[in-house]
Structures are given as structure tokens and as C-alpha cells.
Coordinates of C-alpha atoms in Angstrom, one line a residue:
M1097 CA 95.0 -33.9 -52.5
V1098 CA 93.2 -30.8 -53.5
L1099 CA 89.9 -32.5 -52.6
R1100 CA 91.2 -33.4 -49.1
E1101 CA 92.2 -29.8 -48.5
K1102 CA 88.8 -28.5 -49.5
I1103 CA 87.1 -31.0 -47.2
T1104 CA 89.4 -30.0 -44.3
Q1105 CA 88.7 -26.3 -44.9
T1106 CA 84.9 -27.0 -45.0
D1107 CA 85.2 -28.8 -41.6
Q1108 CA 87.1 -26.0 -40.1
S1109 CA 84.5 -23.5 -41.4
L1110 CA 81.7 -25.6 -39.8
R1111 CA 83.5 -25.8 -36.5
I1112 CA 84.0 -22.1 -36.5
A1113 CA 80.4 -21.5 -37.4
N1114 CA 79.2 -23.8 -34.7
Q1115 CA 81.4 -22.2 -32.1
F1116 CA 80.1 -18.8 -33.2
Y1117 CA 76.4 -19.8 -33.0
G1118 CA 77.0 -21.6 -29.8
L1119 CA 78.5 -18.5 -28.2
K1120 CA 75.6 -16.4 -29.7
L1121 CA 73.0 -18.8 -28.2
K1122 CA 74.8 -18.9 -24.9
Y1123 CA 75.0 -15.1 -24.6
G1124 CA 71.4 -14.8 -26.0
L1125 CA 70.1 -17.1 -23.3
Q1126 CA 72.0 -15.2 -20.7
F1127 CA 70.6 -12.0 -21.9
M1128 CA 67.1 -13.4 -22.0
S1129 CA 67.5 -14.7 -18.4
S1130 CA 68.7 -11.3 -17.3
L1131 CA 65.4 -9.8 -18.7
L1132 CA 63.0 -12.6 -17.6
L1133 CA 64.0 -12.8 -14.0
P1134 CA 63.1 -9.2 -13.2
L1135 CA 59.9 -9.6 -15.2
V1136 CA 58.9 -12.8 -13.3
L1137 CA 59.8 -11.2 -10.1
G1138 CA 57.7 -8.1 -11.0
V1139 CA 54.7 -10.2 -12.0
F1140 CA 54.9 -12.3 -8.8
T1141 CA 55.3 -9.1 -6.8
A1142 CA 52.2 -7.6 -8.5
I1143 CA 50.2 -10.7 -7.8
I1144 CA 51.2 -10.7 -4.2
T1145 CA 50.3 -7.0 -4.0
I1146 CA 46.9 -7.5 -5.6
Q1147 CA 46.1 -10.4 -3.3
Q1148 CA 47.2 -8.3 -0.3
Q1149 CA 45.1 -5.4 -1.4
S1150 CA 42.1 -7.7 -2.0
A1151 CA 42.5 -9.2 1.4
A1152 CA 42.8 -5.8 3.0
R1153 CA 39.7 -4.6 1.1
E1154 CA 37.7 -7.7 2.1
Q1155 CA 38.8 -7.2 5.7
R1156 CA 37.7 -3.5 5.6
N1157 CA 34.3 -4.7 4.1
Q1158 CA 34.0 -7.2 6.9
D1159 CA 34.9 -4.6 9.5
R1160 CA 32.4 -2.2 8.0
N1161 CA 29.6 -4.8 7.8
A1162 CA 30.3 -5.9 11.4
S1163 CA 30.2 -2.2 12.4
E1164 CA 26.9 -1.7 10.5
K1165 CA 25.5 -4.9 12.0
Q1166 CA 26.5 -3.8 15.5
R1167 CA 25.0 -0.3 14.8
L1168 CA 21.7 -1.8 13.7
E1169 CA 21.6 -4.2 16.7
D1170 CA 22.3 -1.3 19.0
Q1171 CA 19.5 0.7 17.3
M1172 CA 17.1 -2.3 17.6
A1173 CA 18.0 -2.8 21.2
A1174 CA 17.5 0.9 21.9
K1175 CA 14.1 0.8 20.1
Q1176 CA 13.0 -2.3 22.0
L1177 CA 14.0 -0.6 25.2
R1178 CA 12.1 2.5 24.3
E1179 CA 9.1 0.4 23.4
L1180 CA 9.3 -1.5 26.6
E1181 CA 9.6 1.7 28.6
G1182 CA 6.7 3.1 26.6
T1183 CA 4.6 -0.1 27.3
L1184 CA 5.5 0.0 30.9
S1185 CA 4.7 3.7 31.1
D1186 CA 1.4 3.2 29.2
N1187 CA 0.5 0.3 31.5
R1188 CA 1.3 2.4 34.6
Y1189 CA -0.9 5.2 33.2
K1190 CA -3.8 2.8 32.5
D1191 CA -3.4 1.2 35.9
D1192 CA -3.4 4.6 37.6
A1193 CA -6.5 5.7 35.5
F1194 CA -8.3 2.5 36.3
D1195 CA -7.5 2.8 40.0
A1196 CA -8.6 6.4 40.1
Y1197 CA -11.9 5.7 38.3
I1198 CA -12.7 2.8 40.7
K1199 CA -11.9 5.1 43.7
E1200 CA -13.9 8.0 42.4
I1201 CA -17.0 5.9 41.5
G1202 CA -16.7 4.2 44.9
T1203 CA -16.7 7.5 46.7
M1204 CA -19.7 8.7 44.6
M1205 CA -21.6 5.6 45.4
Q1206 CA -20.9 6.1 49.2
N1207 CA -22.1 9.7 48.9
N1208 CA -25.3 8.7 47.1
H1209 CA -26.5 5.7 49.1
G1210 CA -25.1 3.2 46.6
M1211 CA -26.9 4.5 43.6
L1212 CA -25.1 6.6 40.9
T1213 CA -28.4 7.6 39.2
S1214 CA -30.1 8.9 42.3
N1215 CA -30.0 12.5 40.9
L1216 CA -29.4 13.9 37.4
V1217 CA -26.1 15.7 38.3
T1218 CA -24.5 12.5 39.7
A1219 CA -25.8 10.4 36.8
T1220 CA -24.4 12.9 34.2
I1221 CA -21.0 13.1 35.9
T1222 CA -20.8 9.3 36.2
R1223 CA -21.8 8.7 32.6
A1224 CA -19.2 11.2 31.4
K1225 CA -16.4 9.7 33.5
T1226 CA -17.4 6.2 32.4
L1227 CA -17.5 7.0 28.7
T1228 CA -14.2 8.8 29.0
I1229 CA -12.4 6.0 30.8
F1230 CA -13.7 3.5 28.2
R1231 CA -11.9 5.5 25.5
R1232 CA -8.7 5.6 27.5
L1233 CA -8.4 2.0 28.6
D1234 CA -7.9 -1.2 26.7
A1235 CA -10.3 -4.1 26.3
S1236 CA -9.2 -6.1 29.3
R1237 CA -9.5 -3.2 31.8
N1238 CA -12.9 -2.2 30.2
I1239 CA -14.1 -5.7 30.9
Q1240 CA -13.2 -5.2 34.5
I1241 CA -15.0 -1.9 34.7
I1242 CA -18.2 -3.4 33.2
Q1243 CA -18.0 -6.3 35.7
F1244 CA -17.4 -3.8 38.6
L1245 CA -20.4 -1.7 37.6
Y1246 CA -22.6 -4.7 37.1
E1247 CA -21.7 -6.2 40.5
A1248 CA -22.2 -2.8 42.1
G1249 CA -25.8 -2.8 40.8
Q1250 CA -25.3 0.2 38.5
L1251 CA -26.0 -1.6 35.2
G1252 CA -29.7 -2.5 34.9
E1253 CA -32.0 -3.5 32.1
K1254 CA -32.5 -1.2 29.1
N1255 CA -35.0 1.6 29.7
N1256 CA -34.7 1.1 33.4
Q1257 CA -34.5 4.6 34.9
S1258 CA -32.2 3.5 37.7
A1259 CA -29.6 2.1 35.3
L1260 CA -26.5 3.9 34.4
D1261 CA -26.8 4.7 30.7
I1262 CA -23.6 3.9 28.8
S1263 CA -25.3 2.9 25.5
T1264 CA -22.9 5.0 23.4
A1265 CA -19.7 3.6 24.9
E1266 CA -17.0 2.8 22.4
L1267 CA -16.2 -0.7 23.6
R1268 CA -13.7 -1.7 20.8
E1269 CA -12.3 -5.2 20.8
V1270 CA -14.1 -6.2 24.0
D1271 CA -14.9 -9.9 23.8
F1272 CA -18.0 -10.4 25.8
R1273 CA -17.8 -14.2 25.7
Y1274 CA -15.3 -14.0 28.5
L1275 CA -17.3 -11.5 30.7
A1276 CA -18.4 -13.2 33.9
I1277 CA -22.0 -12.1 33.5
N1278 CA -24.9 -14.4 32.7
K1279 CA -25.6 -14.1 28.9
K1280 CA -29.3 -13.3 29.3
K1281 CA -28.4 -10.5 31.8
L1282 CA -25.7 -9.2 29.4
N1283 CA -28.1 -9.0 26.6
D1284 CA -30.5 -6.9 28.8
L1285 CA -27.9 -4.4 30.1
S1286 CA -28.0 -0.7 29.4
L1287 CA -25.0 -0.7 27.0
A1288 CA -24.5 -1.0 23.3
V1289 CA -21.3 -2.4 21.7
I1290 CA -19.2 -2.1 18.6
P1291 CA -18.8 -5.6 17.1
N1292 CA -15.7 -7.4 18.3
I1293 CA -13.9 -8.4 15.1
P1294 CA -10.3 -9.4 15.8
L1295 CA -7.5 -8.2 13.5
N1296 CA -6.9 -11.6 11.9
A1297 CA -10.5 -12.9 12.1
K1298 CA -11.6 -15.7 9.8
W1299 CA -15.2 -16.9 9.4
T1300 CA -16.6 -20.4 9.0
Q1301 CA -17.2 -21.1 5.3
D1302 CA -20.5 -22.9 6.0
G1303 CA -23.2 -20.5 7.1
A1304 CA -26.0 -21.4 9.6
T1305 CA -29.5 -20.4 8.5
V1306 CA -31.0 -18.2 11.3
A1307 CA -34.2 -17.1 9.4
G1308 CA -36.2 -18.4 6.5
S1309 CA -35.2 -22.0 6.6
S1310 CA -38.6 -23.2 5.2
G1311 CA -38.3 -21.7 1.7
Q1312 CA -40.0 -18.9 -0.1
D1313 CA -43.5 -17.9 0.9
R1314 CA -45.4 -15.7 3.4
G1315 CA -45.5 -18.0 6.4
V1316 CA -44.0 -16.8 9.7
D1317 CA -41.1 -19.2 9.2
Q1318 CA -40.5 -18.0 5.6
L1319 CA -39.1 -15.1 3.7
N1320 CA -39.7 -13.8 0.2
K1321 CA -36.6 -12.0 -1.2
P1322 CA -35.1 -10.4 2.0
Y1323 CA -33.1 -7.3 1.3
G1324 CA -31.8 -5.2 4.3
L1325 CA -31.3 -6.4 7.8
Y1326 CA -30.4 -5.1 11.3
V1327 CA -28.8 -7.1 14.1
D1328 CA -29.7 -5.8 17.6
D1329 CA -27.5 -6.1 20.7
D1330 CA -29.2 -9.4 21.8
Q1331 CA -28.7 -11.0 18.3
T1332 CA -32.3 -10.4 17.3
V1333 CA -32.4 -9.9 13.6
F1334 CA -34.9 -7.4 11.9
I1335 CA -35.4 -8.3 8.3
A1336 CA -36.8 -6.3 5.4
D1337 CA -38.9 -9.1 3.9
T1338 CA -39.3 -7.2 0.7
W1339 CA -41.8 -9.1 -1.4
N1340 CA -43.9 -10.0 1.6
H1341 CA -44.1 -6.2 2.2
R1342 CA -43.3 -6.5 5.9
I1343 CA -40.6 -6.3 8.6
V1344 CA -40.0 -9.5 10.5
E1345 CA -38.2 -9.9 13.8
W1346 CA -36.3 -13.2 14.5
K1347 CA -35.1 -13.8 18.0
S1348 CA -31.8 -15.6 18.4
G1349 CA -32.4 -19.3 18.1
A1350 CA -36.1 -18.9 17.0
T1351 CA -37.6 -21.2 14.3
S1352 CA -40.0 -18.6 13.2
G1353 CA -40.3 -14.8 13.0
Q1354 CA -42.8 -12.2 14.2
V1355 CA -44.2 -9.5 12.0
V1356 CA -43.5 -6.1 13.6
A1357 CA -44.4 -3.7 10.7
G1358 CA -46.5 -4.1 7.6
G1359 CA -47.7 -7.5 6.7
N1360 CA -51.0 -6.2 5.4
G1361 CA -50.3 -6.5 1.7
P1362 CA -48.6 -3.9 -0.5
G1363 CA -50.2 -0.4 -0.2
N1364 CA -49.8 3.1 1.0
Q1365 CA -52.1 3.1 4.0
P1366 CA -50.5 3.8 7.5
N1367 CA -50.6 0.1 8.3
Q1368 CA -49.0 -1.0 5.1
L1369 CA -45.5 -1.2 3.5
N1370 CA -44.7 -1.6 -0.2
R1371 CA -41.4 -3.4 -1.0
P1372 CA -39.4 -2.4 2.1
V1373 CA -35.7 -2.7 1.3
D1374 CA -34.0 -1.6 4.5
V1375 CA -34.6 -1.3 8.2
I1376 CA -32.8 0.0 11.3
V1377 CA -33.7 0.4 15.0
D1378 CA -33.8 3.8 16.6
K1379 CA -33.2 3.0 20.2
E1380 CA -33.8 6.6 21.4
T1381 CA -37.5 6.4 20.3
D1382 CA -37.8 2.6 20.4
S1383 CA -38.9 2.7 16.8
L1384 CA -38.1 1.0 13.5
I1385 CA -37.0 3.3 10.6
I1386 CA -37.9 1.7 7.3
C1387 CA -37.2 2.3 3.6
S1388 CA -40.6 1.6 2.0
R1389 CA -39.4 1.9 -1.6
G1390 CA -42.6 1.0 -3.3
N1391 CA -44.2 4.0 -1.6
Q1392 CA -41.2 6.3 -2.2
R1393 CA -41.0 7.2 1.5
V1394 CA -39.2 6.6 4.8
V1395 CA -41.4 5.5 7.7
K1396 CA -41.0 5.4 11.5
W1397 CA -42.8 2.5 13.1
S1398 CA -43.2 2.2 16.8
R1399 CA -42.0 -1.0 18.3
R1400 CA -44.6 -0.7 21.1
S1401 CA -47.8 -0.3 19.1
R1402 CA -46.7 -2.1 15.9
K1403 CA -50.0 -1.0 14.3
T1404 CA -49.1 1.9 12.0
G1405 CA -46.2 3.9 10.7
E1406 CA -45.5 7.6 10.4
T1407 CA -44.0 9.0 7.2
I1408 CA -40.9 11.1 8.0
I1409 CA -39.5 11.5 4.5
E1410 CA -41.6 11.6 1.3
N1411 CA -40.9 11.4 -2.4
I1412 CA -37.6 9.6 -2.2
D1413 CA -36.4 6.5 -4.1
C1414 CA -34.7 5.1 -1.0
L1415 CA -32.5 2.0 -1.0
G1416 CA -30.5 2.1 2.2
L1417 CA -30.4 4.1 5.4
I1418 CA -28.3 4.4 8.6
M1419 CA -28.3 6.6 11.7
D1420 CA -25.3 8.2 13.3
D1421 CA -24.6 8.7 17.0
Q1422 CA -26.3 12.1 17.0
G1423 CA -29.6 10.8 15.7
S1424 CA -29.1 12.1 12.1
L1425 CA -30.5 9.8 9.4
Y1426 CA -28.6 9.1 6.1
V1427 CA -30.6 7.9 3.2
S1428 CA -29.5 6.9 -0.3
N1429 CA -31.6 8.0 -3.3
W1430 CA -31.3 5.6 -6.2
E1431 CA -33.0 7.9 -8.7
K1432 CA -31.1 11.1 -7.8
H1433 CA -27.7 9.4 -7.4
E1434 CA -27.1 10.9 -4.0
V1435 CA -27.0 10.3 -0.3
R1436 CA -28.7 12.9 2.0
R1437 CA -28.3 13.5 5.8
Y1438 CA -31.5 14.4 7.7
R1439 CA -30.9 15.9 11.1
V1440 CA -33.6 15.5 13.7
G1441 CA -36.6 17.6 12.5
E1442 CA -35.3 18.2 9.0
T1443 CA -37.4 17.2 5.9
N1444 CA -35.2 18.3 3.1
G1445 CA -31.8 17.2 4.3
T1446 CA -28.3 17.9 3.0
V1447 CA -26.4 16.1 0.2
V1448 CA -23.4 14.4 1.7
A1449 CA -22.4 12.1 -1.2
G1450 CA -23.0 12.4 -4.9
G1451 CA -25.7 14.8 -6.1
N1452 CA -23.9 15.7 -9.3
K1453 CA -26.0 13.6 -11.7
A1454 CA -25.0 10.0 -12.7
G1455 CA -21.3 9.5 -13.5
D1456 CA -18.1 7.7 -12.6
R1457 CA -16.1 10.8 -11.4
F1458 CA -15.1 10.9 -7.8
N1459 CA -17.9 13.5 -7.1
Q1460 CA -20.6 11.3 -8.7
L1461 CA -22.5 8.1 -8.1
I1462 CA -24.6 5.8 -10.3
N1463 CA -27.6 4.4 -8.4
P1464 CA -26.3 4.2 -4.8
T1465 CA -27.7 1.4 -2.7
Y1466 CA -26.7 0.8 0.9
V1467 CA -24.8 3.2 3.2
F1468 CA -22.8 3.2 6.4
V1469 CA -21.6 6.0 8.7
D1470 CA -18.5 5.7 11.0
R1471 CA -17.9 7.5 14.2
D1472 CA -16.1 10.3 12.3
H1473 CA -19.3 10.8 10.3
S1474 CA -17.6 9.6 7.1
V1475 CA -20.2 8.1 4.7
Y1476 CA -19.6 4.9 2.9
V1477 CA -21.8 4.2 -0.2
S1478 CA -22.2 1.1 -2.4
D1479 CA -22.0 2.7 -5.9
Y1480 CA -24.1 0.1 -7.7
Y1481 CA -23.4 0.6 -11.4
N1482 CA -19.8 1.9 -10.9
H1483 CA -19.1 -1.4 -9.1
R1484 CA -17.3 0.3 -6.2
V1485 CA -17.7 1.5 -2.6
M1486 CA -17.0 5.2 -2.0
K1487 CA -16.0 6.9 1.2
W1488 CA -17.0 10.5 1.6
I1489 CA -15.3 12.2 4.6
A1490 CA -17.5 14.7 6.4
D1491 CA -18.0 17.9 4.3
A1492 CA -15.9 16.5 1.4
K1493 CA -16.7 17.6 -2.2
E1494 CA -15.8 14.2 -3.6
G1495 CA -15.3 10.6 -2.5
I1496 CA -12.5 8.1 -2.3
V1497 CA -12.7 4.6 -3.7
V1498 CA -12.2 2.1 -0.8
A1499 CA -13.3 -1.1 -2.6
G1500 CA -13.6 -2.1 -6.2
G1501 CA -13.5 0.7 -8.8
R1502 CA -11.8 -1.4 -11.5
G1503 CA -14.8 -2.1 -13.5
Q1504 CA -17.3 -4.9 -13.2
G1505 CA -15.7 -8.3 -12.6
S1506 CA -15.0 -11.3 -10.3
S1507 CA -11.3 -10.9 -9.5
L1508 CA -10.2 -9.9 -6.0
T1509 CA -9.7 -6.3 -7.3
Q1510 CA -13.3 -6.0 -8.6
L1511 CA -16.9 -5.9 -7.5
S1512 CA -20.1 -6.6 -9.4
H1513 CA -23.2 -4.6 -8.3
P1514 CA -22.3 -4.0 -4.6
R1515 CA -25.1 -3.8 -2.0
G1516 CA -24.8 -4.0 1.8
V1517 CA -21.8 -2.3 3.4
F1518 CA -20.3 -2.3 6.9
V1519 CA -17.1 -0.7 8.3
D1520 CA -15.5 -1.9 11.5
P1521 CA -13.5 0.3 14.0
L1522 CA -10.3 -0.5 12.1
G1523 CA -11.6 0.9 8.9
R1524 CA -12.0 -2.4 7.1
V1525 CA -14.9 -2.4 4.6
Y1526 CA -17.2 -5.4 4.3
V1527 CA -19.4 -5.4 1.2
A1528 CA -22.1 -7.7 -0.2
D1529 CA -20.6 -8.3 -3.7
S1530 CA -24.1 -9.2 -5.0
W1531 CA -23.6 -10.5 -8.5
N1532 CA -20.5 -12.4 -7.6
H1533 CA -22.5 -14.1 -4.8
R1534 CA -20.0 -13.4 -2.1
V1535 CA -19.0 -11.1 0.7
M1536 CA -15.7 -9.3 0.5
R1537 CA -13.5 -7.4 3.0
W1538 CA -11.2 -4.6 2.0
C1539 CA -8.6 -3.4 4.4
S1540 CA -7.8 0.3 4.5
G1541 CA -5.6 1.3 1.6
A1542 CA -5.8 -2.2 0.0
T1543 CA -5.9 -2.7 -3.8
Q1544 CA -7.7 -5.9 -3.6
G1545 CA -10.2 -7.6 -1.2
T1546 CA -10.4 -10.8 0.7
L1547 CA -13.1 -13.4 0.4
I1548 CA -15.2 -13.7 3.6
A1549 CA -18.2 -15.7 2.7
G1550 CA -19.7 -17.4 -0.4
G1551 CA -17.7 -17.1 -3.6
N1552 CA -18.5 -20.8 -4.5
D1553 CA -20.7 -20.1 -7.4
R1554 CA -24.4 -19.4 -6.9
G1555 CA -26.3 -22.1 -5.0
K1556 CA -28.3 -23.1 -1.9
Q1557 CA -25.6 -25.0 -0.1
A1558 CA -24.3 -23.8 3.3
N1559 CA -21.2 -22.3 1.7
Q1560 CA -23.1 -20.6 -1.1
L1561 CA -25.1 -17.4 -1.6
V1562 CA -27.3 -16.1 -4.4
Y1563 CA -27.4 -12.4 -4.8
P1564 CA -26.6 -11.4 -1.2
I1565 CA -27.9 -7.9 -0.3
G1566 CA -27.9 -6.8 3.4
L1567 CA -25.2 -7.6 5.8
S1568 CA -24.4 -6.8 9.5
F1569 CA -22.5 -8.1 12.5
D1570 CA -23.4 -9.0 16.0
R1571 CA -21.5 -8.1 19.2
Y1572 CA -19.4 -11.3 18.8
G1573 CA -18.3 -10.6 15.3
S1574 CA -20.6 -13.1 13.6
L1575 CA -21.5 -12.0 10.1
Y1576 CA -25.2 -12.0 9.0
V1577 CA -26.1 -11.9 5.3
A1578 CA -29.5 -11.5 3.6
D1579 CA -29.2 -14.3 1.0
C1580 CA -31.9 -12.8 -1.2
D1581 CA -32.6 -15.4 -3.9
N1582 CA -32.2 -18.3 -1.4
N1583 CA -34.9 -16.5 0.8
R1584 CA -32.9 -16.9 4.0
V1585 CA -30.5 -15.1 6.4
Q1586 CA -27.2 -16.8 6.9
R1587 CA -24.9 -16.4 9.9
F1588 CA -21.1 -17.0 9.6
S1589 CA -19.4 -17.2 12.9
I1590 CA -15.8 -16.4 13.7
E1591 CA -13.6 -19.5 13.7
L1592 CA -12.1 -20.0 17.2

């Protein structure tokens, strides 16, 4: 009985406890629900808000980008319109200048019985007007002017007193291959040209031998260590045939050359040369100017007599020379590490590059070799043992490195014992990188050069060179290289 009552009391206690905990759980869940629902709603609202803000931000970015794109397109369109208007204006100006020139020259011809050189005044005015118009107009219009003057009978053969002299005309980028004048006639006209080297020109990798195809010796079809060379307007090549102690003239297409100076063995007599290393043509006096290094002198040799030379500079260890448009002569001095300019009649000259003893500073040179002078009278020098090409602006106290200058080496940033140098109207420097057996081109401001010819190890194949020295270009942009140890001159034509 007592046991039954205890069991009954225990059951009642459990029921009461269950009821209590049940109520507690119920109210607890209700309480939690009352807390969670606002929290979930808050989180959901925050997510929606963030997404809306992100979408709004993305839309603003898209609107801003679209606005910027439209602005740039508007700017580009405006720039293109200005350029178009500028081009049209420039073309109108050139057309007007061309028409005015033709009209003026036509009137002058009528007033002078069809001959512009009938008197000195008319000839001088015509020359001035023609040289000026060449500078103002582009290549295509200049071609038309040359054609007009030729057909009007005003351009005759060189040294013809009745011909209009435009020999100093700056005919940049004129491609004479498309000029409707017989090639032989064109070669004989009274004009000189700047080589036509297109902006993106490439040259054939295989060179054609234009002189010295019969090996090393003293025959008229042979050369012995050619150094410097000069290419005339008609593609005649004058070669310093150094160890044959002579200057040889090779006409375009000829299979043999003609001795035009020296050739009487090494010596210091007026009819002799001794290791000539460079040569140029002075058209004003119809003479050759020669570096006769073995005699330590510069010689002028008449192209008419061809018998003897006249010493014009003495006691100079000359390697290279060039003449500017005013007739001044620039000569490098290997021993004194300098380049001097000799104006007409001067014997001492003026230092225009180096002259501060041997060294690698910007105001120094170490054994300069070949030189070039541009139309602004800036001097370019191959600085042999500094393995660089230096540019000395007129009256400058120091030079600027325009090729090499990073020590001796064979990478595209380096040179090794540079020799011949040439600069085109766009300021691009061409250099015979002698000990690398190649020719390199360096554009203005470039930190490395571009391979133009050779560079396929040393050898005698058509695409190889061995110690190239002199280089030059003809009017068509073909490159000529004195391939010294192959005893030949190679021509590399522009690829069409």
C-alpha cells in the first residue's frame, strides 16, 4: 500500500515536471522565434541592400566608362577631322605653290626665249626658286617639277653651261626609278640627289659583287684590301684599293676597273700614293680627294689629267674624310684622336670632334676612323677603340653616343671596331661593324641596332663579309660595302 502510494506520487511528480519543461520549451521556442525572425529579416534586408548598392555602383561604372569611351571617341574624331583638314590645307598649299612655280617659270622662259640660263640674273633667280620649291614640296610633286624642267630643255648634262644647276637640291625620298626619263639621260643630268631610303627599307641578304670579283691581286679586275669608297650619282664606284696603292673607278655593270690615281707603286712622288684609305669626289673642281695614309697627307687629284696629285694637307695620320655642302673638308686624325674641319684655303683647320687626348669621355675619342657630315653640319665619327659612333653637333664641346657605346661585343647593343659610317636624311646611322663582319643601322634615339648586311660569321659567301670597312649608298638606296678581306665591293639592293 505504501509502495503503491509512493509510485503514484512519483508519477505525479514526473507529469508535473514534464508539463513544466514542456511549457518552458514552448515559451522558449516562442521567444527564440520572436528574436530570429527580425534577425533573418534584417540579414535578408542587408543582403538585398548590398546587392542593390553593388548593382548601382556597377551601373555608375558602366555609365562612367561609356561616358569616357564616348569622350575619347569624340576626341579621336575631332583629331582625325583636324588632321584631315590639315592634310587638305597642306595639299592645297602645295598645289598652289606648285602651280605658282610652273606659272612663274613658264613666264620667265617666255621672257628669255625659252632658256632660263640665258643670263646670270635669270639663272640665279631660277635656281633659287627651284631649290626653294624642292624644300617645300613632297616627293611626288618634285618628280613632276624635274620632269617639267627636263621636258622644257632646262636640265642638260653636267658641266653644260646652258643647263640649270640644281646640284645641291634636297630631293629627299624621291624614287627616280619611276621618273619618266631615260636612265642614261637621268644619270647625266645636272642634279645630285640624297639617297632614297624608304622608312621601312630592307635589303637583300645576298650581296652582288660589283668590283673585285677575280680575287686578290693588282689586275684591273682585282683589288687588294679595299678600304674607303665613294658612289657617284651614276652608280660609278671609286675605291681606295689600299694595298695596290691606287684609286680605281668601276663603272656600273663593268667587269674591270680603271686606275684614276696612283697605281705607280707605293711612294711619295706626285704620281704616287701610299696606302690610300679613303676617297671622295669634289664635283666643284672635278677632283678626287684622297687620304694617302702611308704618306701622312691628303691629296687632290684631278679627274681630267689623272697624272699627278697635289698635297693639300700635310703631316696628318688621316683615316677618313668627307666634304660638306659649303666645300669644307672634314678629316679624321687617328694619331691625335680628333676630327678637323678645313675650310677652303685653310691649312691648319679647326677641331670639331675630340682633340682632348685619347679617352672614353664624351669629349674624347680613341683613334677615330671614318666620318660623315649631315646637312646641319653635325659630325658623325666612328670611335674605333671605344666601339661607338659619336655625333658632334656643330660647335659642341662634347659628343653624343648614337651607336654602340656599351663596350666591345656582338650583341645588337654593341659594336666592335666600327669603320665606315653614313647617316640618311631621317637621322638613321649606318655603320660598318668591322670585327663583327656586319653592317648595322641605328635609328635616332635607339638603344640597339638592326642588322642590315652580313652578320653570318666571317666568310666569302654572298651573305657574308670579312672585316667590312667603307660603306655608301647610291641614289636608289642600294648599299655598297668595301668587303676588305674578301677583296671585293658588295652591293645590297633594297627588296621591292
